[in-house]
């Protein structure tokens, strides 16, 4: 595997379910990001991790819970989501949080029913 | 505060025609600017970037962009469109936030359609 991978690629869940999104980067980077991409809206930065420490929480509701066990892996735990949370969730990485160039994964298409 | 405006959410061109996707930015500091492309069911791929130096930047797949400070613009062009260029294109500016690190601020995107 190379670059940034995300699993699953597609996820359908009910509002009472609990699920997790996984991101893994194989680039030796130290910063990882979660973005939300909704239809007709700009990409929204959700969370930033730098050397496993969360450095940014962009006013994201608590039903989204990130976890970064090491610099290569990033999770987004989901629970009691709302239909408006349906979106493409993109993971990205960079050498460190100060780096301007980010590398993106293919995303997880989430549908909340 | 930094921001990005992409003019035209949809652009349609004929194969072989010039591609012009418009991006204007707002930044209180010298900007770093990026164009990303997103093909269907894929993540974002970096096309090109402007940091410092030469204002005409060449990227992958024959695309280029010119940084014009006086116009606060960073328009993306390609002389001759190919069917495979059909995708969504995002302009982004790098913004320095508290904590001393940079974040990318994205425009809303422009969907490019190429017809025979």
PDB file of C-alpha atoms in Angstrom:
ATOM      1  CA  UNK A   1       0.000   0.000   0.000  1.00  0.00           C
ATOM      2  CA  UNK A   2       1.193   3.479  -0.779  1.00  0.00           C
ATOM      3  CA  UNK A   3      -0.012   6.964   0.063  1.00  0.00           C
ATOM      4  CA  UNK A   4      -3.084   7.423   2.212  1.00  0.00           C
ATOM      5  CA  UNK A   5      -5.694   4.676   2.452  1.00  0.00           C
ATOM      6  CA  UNK A   6      -9.156   4.801   3.977  1.00  0.00           C
ATOM      7  CA  UNK A   7     -11.588   2.080   4.962  1.00  0.00           C
ATOM      8  CA  UNK A   8     -14.366   1.443   4.405  1.00  0.00           C
ATOM      9  CA  UNK A   9     -14.903   3.264   1.123  1.00  0.00           C
ATOM     10  CA  UNK A  10     -18.670   3.256   1.611  1.00  0.00           C
ATOM     11  CA  UNK A  11     -20.709   3.062   4.802  1.00  0.00           C
ATOM     12  CA  UNK A  12     -24.440   3.131   5.451  1.00  0.00           C
ATOM     13  CA  UNK A  13     -25.505   3.421   9.067  1.00  0.00           C
ATOM     14  CA  UNK A  14     -28.581   4.126  11.074  1.00  0.00           C
ATOM     15  CA  UNK A  15     -28.795   6.990  13.515  1.00  0.00           C
ATOM     16  CA  UNK A  16     -28.421   4.681  16.506  1.00  0.00           C
ATOM     17  CA  UNK A  17     -25.420   2.773  15.192  1.00  0.00           C
ATOM     18  CA  UNK A  18     -21.787   3.086  16.215  1.00  0.00           C
ATOM     19  CA  UNK A  19     -19.164   2.768  13.524  1.00  0.00           C
ATOM     20  CA  UNK A  20     -15.579   3.815  12.910  1.00  0.00           C
ATOM     21  CA  UNK A  21     -13.690   5.142   9.915  1.00  0.00           C
ATOM     22  CA  UNK A  22     -10.045   4.244   9.509  1.00  0.00           C
ATOM     23  CA  UNK A  23      -7.224   6.092   7.815  1.00  0.00           C
ATOM     24  CA  UNK A  24      -3.658   4.910   7.358  1.00  0.00           C
ATOM     25  CA  UNK A  25      -0.781   6.786   5.777  1.00  0.00           C
ATOM     26  CA  UNK A  26       2.339   5.119   4.425  1.00  0.00           C
ATOM     27  CA  UNK A  27       4.302   8.321   3.819  1.00  0.00           C
ATOM     28  CA  UNK A  28       6.149   8.674   7.101  1.00  0.00           C
ATOM     29  CA  UNK A  29       4.202  11.829   7.921  1.00  0.00           C
ATOM     30  CA  UNK A  30       3.529  13.136  11.400  1.00  0.00           C
ATOM     31  CA  UNK A  31       0.339  15.139  10.913  1.00  0.00           C
ATOM     32  CA  UNK A  32      -3.070  13.779   9.991  1.00  0.00           C
ATOM     33  CA  UNK A  33      -6.378  15.479   9.260  1.00  0.00           C
ATOM     34  CA  UNK A  34     -10.074  14.704   8.960  1.00  0.00           C
ATOM     35  CA  UNK A  35     -12.151  16.720   6.476  1.00  0.00           C
ATOM     36  CA  UNK A  36     -15.862  16.617   5.712  1.00  0.00           C
ATOM     37  CA  UNK A  37     -16.994  17.149   2.129  1.00  0.00           C
ATOM     38  CA  UNK A  38     -20.716  17.816   1.765  1.00  0.00           C
ATOM     39  CA  UNK A  39     -22.532  18.485  -1.458  1.00  0.00           C
ATOM     40  CA  UNK A  40     -22.279  22.087  -2.621  1.00  0.00           C
ATOM     41  CA  UNK A  41     -20.119  23.133   0.356  1.00  0.00           C
ATOM     42  CA  UNK A  42     -16.380  23.724   0.635  1.00  0.00           C
ATOM     43  CA  UNK A  43     -14.272  21.123   2.364  1.00  0.00           C
ATOM     44  CA  UNK A  44     -14.507  21.564   6.122  1.00  0.00           C
ATOM     45  CA  UNK A  45     -11.532  20.792   8.315  1.00  0.00           C
ATOM     46  CA  UNK A  46     -12.683  18.771  11.324  1.00  0.00           C
ATOM     47  CA  UNK A  47      -9.627  17.659  13.273  1.00  0.00           C
ATOM     48  CA  UNK A  48      -5.852  17.970  13.126  1.00  0.00           C
ATOM     49  CA  UNK A  49      -3.345  15.697  14.821  1.00  0.00           C
ATOM     50  CA  UNK A  50       0.344  16.507  15.024  1.00  0.00           C
ATOM     51  CA  UNK A  51       2.658  13.820  16.415  1.00  0.00           C
ATOM     52  CA  UNK A  52      -0.438  12.015  17.806  1.00  0.00           C
ATOM     53  CA  UNK A  53      -1.634  15.094  19.682  1.00  0.00           C
ATOM     54  CA  UNK A  54      -4.869  16.798  18.712  1.00  0.00           C
ATOM     55  CA  UNK A  55      -4.112  20.388  17.784  1.00  0.00           C
ATOM     56  CA  UNK A  56      -7.392  21.401  16.220  1.00  0.00           C
ATOM     57  CA  UNK A  57     -11.046  20.641  16.805  1.00  0.00           C
ATOM     58  CA  UNK A  58     -13.006  22.832  14.463  1.00  0.00           C
ATOM     59  CA  UNK A  59     -16.178  22.995  16.587  1.00  0.00           C
ATOM     60  CA  UNK A  60     -17.131  19.478  15.601  1.00  0.00           C
ATOM     61  CA  UNK A  61     -20.111  17.887  17.431  1.00  0.00           C
ATOM     62  CA  UNK A  62     -19.213  15.313  20.045  1.00  0.00           C
ATOM     63  CA  UNK A  63     -20.936  12.551  18.067  1.00  0.00           C
ATOM     64  CA  UNK A  64     -17.677  12.551  16.072  1.00  0.00           C
ATOM     65  CA  UNK A  65     -14.763  11.281  18.138  1.00  0.00           C
ATOM     66  CA  UNK A  66     -11.265  11.099  16.636  1.00  0.00           C
ATOM     67  CA  UNK A  67      -8.468   8.839  17.763  1.00  0.00           C
ATOM     68  CA  UNK A  68      -4.825   8.852  16.713  1.00  0.00           C
ATOM     69  CA  UNK A  69      -2.945   5.940  18.306  1.00  0.00           C
ATOM     70  CA  UNK A  70       0.215   6.626  16.314  1.00  0.00           C
ATOM     71  CA  UNK A  71       1.407   8.888  13.524  1.00  0.00           C
ATOM     72  CA  UNK A  72       0.366   6.421  10.835  1.00  0.00           C
ATOM     73  CA  UNK A  73      -3.218   5.735  11.897  1.00  0.00           C
ATOM     74  CA  UNK A  74      -6.235   7.926  12.417  1.00  0.00           C
ATOM     75  CA  UNK A  75      -9.753   6.891  13.317  1.00  0.00           C
ATOM     76  CA  UNK A  76     -13.064   8.685  13.392  1.00  0.00           C
ATOM     77  CA  UNK A  77     -15.574   7.069  15.730  1.00  0.00           C
ATOM     78  CA  UNK A  78     -19.195   7.787  14.914  1.00  0.00           C
ATOM     79  CA  UNK A  79     -22.256   7.461  17.132  1.00  0.00           C
ATOM     80  CA  UNK A  80     -25.829   8.705  17.074  1.00  0.00           C
ATOM     81  CA  UNK A  81     -25.289  10.548  13.812  1.00  0.00           C
ATOM     82  CA  UNK A  82     -27.856  12.664  12.005  1.00  0.00           C
ATOM     83  CA  UNK A  83     -28.875  12.472   8.337  1.00  0.00           C
ATOM     84  CA  UNK A  84     -27.099  15.799   7.714  1.00  0.00           C
ATOM     85  CA  UNK A  85     -23.852  14.065   8.641  1.00  0.00           C
ATOM     86  CA  UNK A  86     -24.032  12.150   5.370  1.00  0.00           C
ATOM     87  CA  UNK A  87     -20.982  13.228   3.389  1.00  0.00           C
ATOM     88  CA  UNK A  88     -17.619  12.177   2.036  1.00  0.00           C
ATOM     89  CA  UNK A  89     -15.063  12.047   4.848  1.00  0.00           C
ATOM     90  CA  UNK A  90     -11.524  12.624   3.680  1.00  0.00           C
ATOM     91  CA  UNK A  91      -8.341  11.906   5.538  1.00  0.00           C
ATOM     92  CA  UNK A  92      -5.105  13.721   4.737  1.00  0.00           C
ATOM     93  CA  UNK A  93      -1.556  13.759   5.992  1.00  0.00           C
ATOM     94  CA  UNK A  94       1.472  16.031   5.853  1.00  0.00           C
ATOM     95  CA  UNK A  95       5.016  15.867   7.110  1.00  0.00           C
ATOM     96  CA  UNK A  96       3.939  17.879  10.120  1.00  0.00           C
ATOM     97  CA  UNK A  97       1.089  20.229  10.935  1.00  0.00           C
ATOM     98  CA  UNK A  98       3.064  23.229   9.748  1.00  0.00           C
ATOM     99  CA  UNK A  99       3.561  21.822   6.280  1.00  0.00           C
ATOM    100  CA  UNK A 100       1.386  23.377   3.608  1.00  0.00           C
ATOM    101  CA  UNK A 101       1.138  20.412   1.241  1.00  0.00           C
ATOM    102  CA  UNK A 102      -1.283  17.696   2.231  1.00  0.00           C
ATOM    103  CA  UNK A 103      -1.847  14.272   0.715  1.00  0.00           C
ATOM    104  CA  UNK A 104      -5.390  12.972   0.627  1.00  0.00           C
ATOM    105  CA  UNK A 105      -6.946   9.553   0.843  1.00  0.00           C
ATOM    106  CA  UNK A 106      -9.850   8.436  -1.385  1.00  0.00           C
ATOM    107  CA  UNK A 107     -12.462   9.130   1.271  1.00  0.00           C
ATOM    108  CA  UNK A 108     -15.304   7.230   2.916  1.00  0.00           C
ATOM    109  CA  UNK A 109     -18.765   7.912   1.549  1.00  0.00           C
ATOM    110  CA  UNK A 110     -21.043   7.917   4.597  1.00  0.00           C
ATOM    111  CA  UNK A 111     -24.819   7.727   4.392  1.00  0.00           C
ATOM    112  CA  UNK A 112     -26.853   8.092   7.581  1.00  0.00           C
ATOM    113  CA  UNK A 113     -30.374   6.729   7.332  1.00  0.00           C
TER     114      UNK A 113
ATOM    115  CA  UNK B   1      -8.795  36.101   7.316  1.00  0.00           C
ATOM    116  CA  UNK B   2      -7.983  33.971   4.340  1.00  0.00           C
ATOM    117  CA  UNK B   3     -10.679  32.873   1.903  1.00  0.00           C
ATOM    118  CA  UNK B   4     -11.066  31.443  -1.585  1.00  0.00           C
ATOM    119  CA  UNK B   5     -13.729  32.105  -4.208  1.00  0.00           C
ATOM    120  CA  UNK B   6     -14.108  29.938  -7.265  1.00  0.00           C
ATOM    121  CA  UNK B   7     -16.205  31.572  -9.962  1.00  0.00           C
ATOM    122  CA  UNK B   8     -18.537  29.102 -11.622  1.00  0.00           C
ATOM    123  CA  UNK B   9     -19.541  25.867  -9.971  1.00  0.00           C
ATOM    124  CA  UNK B  10     -19.815  24.188 -13.386  1.00  0.00           C
ATOM    125  CA  UNK B  11     -17.743  24.725 -16.513  1.00  0.00           C
ATOM    126  CA  UNK B  12     -18.307  22.878 -19.772  1.00  0.00           C
ATOM    127  CA  UNK B  13     -15.851  22.832 -22.672  1.00  0.00           C
ATOM    128  CA  UNK B  14     -15.389  20.934 -25.891  1.00  0.00           C
ATOM    129  CA  UNK B  15     -12.557  18.465 -26.251  1.00  0.00           C
ATOM    130  CA  UNK B  16      -9.538  20.372 -27.538  1.00  0.00           C
ATOM    131  CA  UNK B  17     -10.765  23.735 -26.263  1.00  0.00           C
ATOM    132  CA  UNK B  18      -9.079  25.972 -23.719  1.00  0.00           C
ATOM    133  CA  UNK B  19      -9.836  25.249 -20.081  1.00  0.00           C
ATOM    134  CA  UNK B  20     -10.043  28.239 -17.727  1.00  0.00           C
ATOM    135  CA  UNK B  21     -11.071  27.772 -14.106  1.00  0.00           C
ATOM    136  CA  UNK B  22     -11.139  30.915 -12.009  1.00  0.00           C
ATOM    137  CA  UNK B  23      -9.940  31.343  -8.458  1.00  0.00           C
ATOM    138  CA  UNK B  24      -9.671  34.507  -6.385  1.00  0.00           C
ATOM    139  CA  UNK B  25      -8.264  34.579  -2.896  1.00  0.00           C
ATOM    140  CA  UNK B  26      -8.111  36.824   0.087  1.00  0.00           C
ATOM    141  CA  UNK B  27      -5.066  36.767   2.314  1.00  0.00           C
ATOM    142  CA  UNK B  28      -3.471  39.204   4.706  1.00  0.00           C
ATOM    143  CA  UNK B  29      -0.079  37.585   4.251  1.00  0.00           C
ATOM    144  CA  UNK B  30       1.782  36.354   1.170  1.00  0.00           C
ATOM    145  CA  UNK B  31      -0.265  33.317   0.169  1.00  0.00           C
ATOM    146  CA  UNK B  32       0.622  29.801  -0.721  1.00  0.00           C
ATOM    147  CA  UNK B  33      -1.914  28.658  -3.310  1.00  0.00           C
ATOM    148  CA  UNK B  34      -2.920  25.224  -4.535  1.00  0.00           C
ATOM    149  CA  UNK B  35      -5.092  23.550  -7.111  1.00  0.00           C
ATOM    150  CA  UNK B  36      -6.381  20.064  -6.382  1.00  0.00           C
ATOM    151  CA  UNK B  37      -8.357  17.749  -8.657  1.00  0.00           C
ATOM    152  CA  UNK B  38     -10.899  15.168  -7.541  1.00  0.00           C
ATOM    153  CA  UNK B  39     -11.968  12.424  -9.915  1.00  0.00           C
ATOM    154  CA  UNK B  40     -15.213  10.561  -9.215  1.00  0.00           C
ATOM    155  CA  UNK B  41     -15.039   8.372  -6.114  1.00  0.00           C
ATOM    156  CA  UNK B  42     -11.499   9.453  -5.362  1.00  0.00           C
ATOM    157  CA  UNK B  43      -9.713  11.770  -2.969  1.00  0.00           C
ATOM    158  CA  UNK B  44      -8.000  15.030  -3.830  1.00  0.00           C
ATOM    159  CA  UNK B  45      -4.829  15.007  -5.910  1.00  0.00           C
ATOM    160  CA  UNK B  46      -2.457  17.953  -5.997  1.00  0.00           C
ATOM    161  CA  UNK B  47      -2.264  19.504  -9.474  1.00  0.00           C
ATOM    162  CA  UNK B  48       0.109  22.364  -8.751  1.00  0.00           C
ATOM    163  CA  UNK B  49       1.119  24.872  -6.130  1.00  0.00           C
ATOM    164  CA  UNK B  50       2.492  28.379  -5.848  1.00  0.00           C
ATOM    165  CA  UNK B  51       4.782  29.199  -2.955  1.00  0.00           C
ATOM    166  CA  UNK B  52       7.282  31.881  -3.915  1.00  0.00           C
ATOM    167  CA  UNK B  53       9.283  32.827  -6.992  1.00  0.00           C
ATOM    168  CA  UNK B  54       7.999  32.339 -10.520  1.00  0.00           C
ATOM    169  CA  UNK B  55       4.375  33.372 -10.811  1.00  0.00           C
ATOM    170  CA  UNK B  56       3.567  30.948 -13.623  1.00  0.00           C
ATOM    171  CA  UNK B  57       3.362  27.482 -12.172  1.00  0.00           C
ATOM    172  CA  UNK B  58       3.205  24.299 -14.204  1.00  0.00           C
ATOM    173  CA  UNK B  59       1.549  21.194 -12.867  1.00  0.00           C
ATOM    174  CA  UNK B  60       0.633  17.717 -13.907  1.00  0.00           C
ATOM    175  CA  UNK B  61      -1.493  16.732 -16.913  1.00  0.00           C
ATOM    176  CA  UNK B  62      -0.642  19.926 -18.824  1.00  0.00           C
ATOM    177  CA  UNK B  63      -2.255  22.324 -16.367  1.00  0.00           C
ATOM    178  CA  UNK B  64      -0.744  25.607 -15.298  1.00  0.00           C
ATOM    179  CA  UNK B  65      -1.755  28.552 -13.141  1.00  0.00           C
ATOM    180  CA  UNK B  66      -0.564  32.115 -12.823  1.00  0.00           C
ATOM    181  CA  UNK B  67      -0.360  33.985  -9.555  1.00  0.00           C
ATOM    182  CA  UNK B  68      -1.415  37.593 -10.023  1.00  0.00           C
ATOM    183  CA  UNK B  69      -1.004  39.543  -6.831  1.00  0.00           C
ATOM    184  CA  UNK B  70      -2.595  42.718  -8.172  1.00  0.00           C
ATOM    185  CA  UNK B  71      -5.729  40.790  -9.094  1.00  0.00           C
ATOM    186  CA  UNK B  72      -5.576  38.387  -6.121  1.00  0.00           C
ATOM    187  CA  UNK B  73      -6.133  35.603  -8.611  1.00  0.00           C
ATOM    188  CA  UNK B  74      -4.752  32.144  -9.299  1.00  0.00           C
ATOM    189  CA  UNK B  75      -6.632  30.927 -12.362  1.00  0.00           C
ATOM    190  CA  UNK B  76      -6.048  27.418 -13.702  1.00  0.00           C
ATOM    191  CA  UNK B  77      -5.635  26.863 -17.424  1.00  0.00           C
ATOM    192  CA  UNK B  78      -4.978  24.120 -19.926  1.00  0.00           C
ATOM    193  CA  UNK B  79      -4.576  24.869 -23.627  1.00  0.00           C
ATOM    194  CA  UNK B  80      -6.443  21.818 -24.891  1.00  0.00           C
ATOM    195  CA  UNK B  81      -9.022  19.884 -22.887  1.00  0.00           C
ATOM    196  CA  UNK B  82      -9.090  16.117 -22.890  1.00  0.00           C
ATOM    197  CA  UNK B  83     -12.017  13.897 -21.970  1.00  0.00           C
ATOM    198  CA  UNK B  84     -10.019  12.598 -19.024  1.00  0.00           C
ATOM    199  CA  UNK B  85      -9.890  16.115 -17.526  1.00  0.00           C
ATOM    200  CA  UNK B  86     -13.530  15.850 -16.486  1.00  0.00           C
ATOM    201  CA  UNK B  87     -13.425  16.141 -12.707  1.00  0.00           C
ATOM    202  CA  UNK B  88     -13.952  18.582  -9.873  1.00  0.00           C
ATOM    203  CA  UNK B  89     -11.240  21.153  -9.249  1.00  0.00           C
ATOM    204  CA  UNK B  90     -10.540  22.884  -5.951  1.00  0.00           C
ATOM    205  CA  UNK B  91      -8.511  25.987  -5.324  1.00  0.00           C
ATOM    206  CA  UNK B  92      -7.020  26.382  -1.847  1.00  0.00           C
ATOM    207  CA  UNK B  93      -5.005  28.915   0.113  1.00  0.00           C
ATOM    208  CA  UNK B  94      -2.745  28.057   3.003  1.00  0.00           C
ATOM    209  CA  UNK B  95      -3.563  29.970   6.157  1.00  0.00           C
ATOM    210  CA  UNK B  96      -1.461  30.253   9.274  1.00  0.00           C
ATOM    211  CA  UNK B  97      -3.555  29.630  12.355  1.00  0.00           C
ATOM    212  CA  UNK B  98      -2.973  29.761  16.077  1.00  0.00           C
ATOM    213  CA  UNK B  99      -0.627  27.074  17.263  1.00  0.00           C
ATOM    214  CA  UNK B 100       1.830  28.036  14.541  1.00  0.00           C
ATOM    215  CA  UNK B 101       0.695  25.641  11.889  1.00  0.00           C
ATOM    216  CA  UNK B 102      -0.893  26.003   8.469  1.00  0.00           C
ATOM    217  CA  UNK B 103      -4.335  24.936   7.345  1.00  0.00           C
ATOM    218  CA  UNK B 104      -5.789  24.734   3.884  1.00  0.00           C
ATOM    219  CA  UNK B 105      -8.845  26.851   3.114  1.00  0.00           C
ATOM    220  CA  UNK B 106     -10.691  25.439   0.107  1.00  0.00           C
ATOM    221  CA  UNK B 107     -12.992  26.995  -2.426  1.00  0.00           C
ATOM    222  CA  UNK B 108     -16.349  25.417  -3.163  1.00  0.00           C
ATOM    223  CA  UNK B 109     -15.042  23.654  -6.230  1.00  0.00           C
ATOM    224  CA  UNK B 110     -15.672  23.802  -9.988  1.00  0.00           C
ATOM    225  CA  UNK B 111     -16.958  20.778 -11.827  1.00  0.00           C
ATOM    226  CA  UNK B 112     -15.432  20.555 -15.304  1.00  0.00           C
ATOM    227  CA  UNK B 113     -17.312  18.708 -18.023  1.00  0.00           C
ATOM    228  CA  UNK B 114     -15.622  17.920 -21.341  1.00  0.00           C
ATOM    229  CA  UNK B 115     -17.800  16.978 -24.279  1.00  0.00           C
ATOM    230  CA  UNK B 116     -16.779  15.552 -27.649  1.00  0.00           C
TER     231      UNK B 116
END
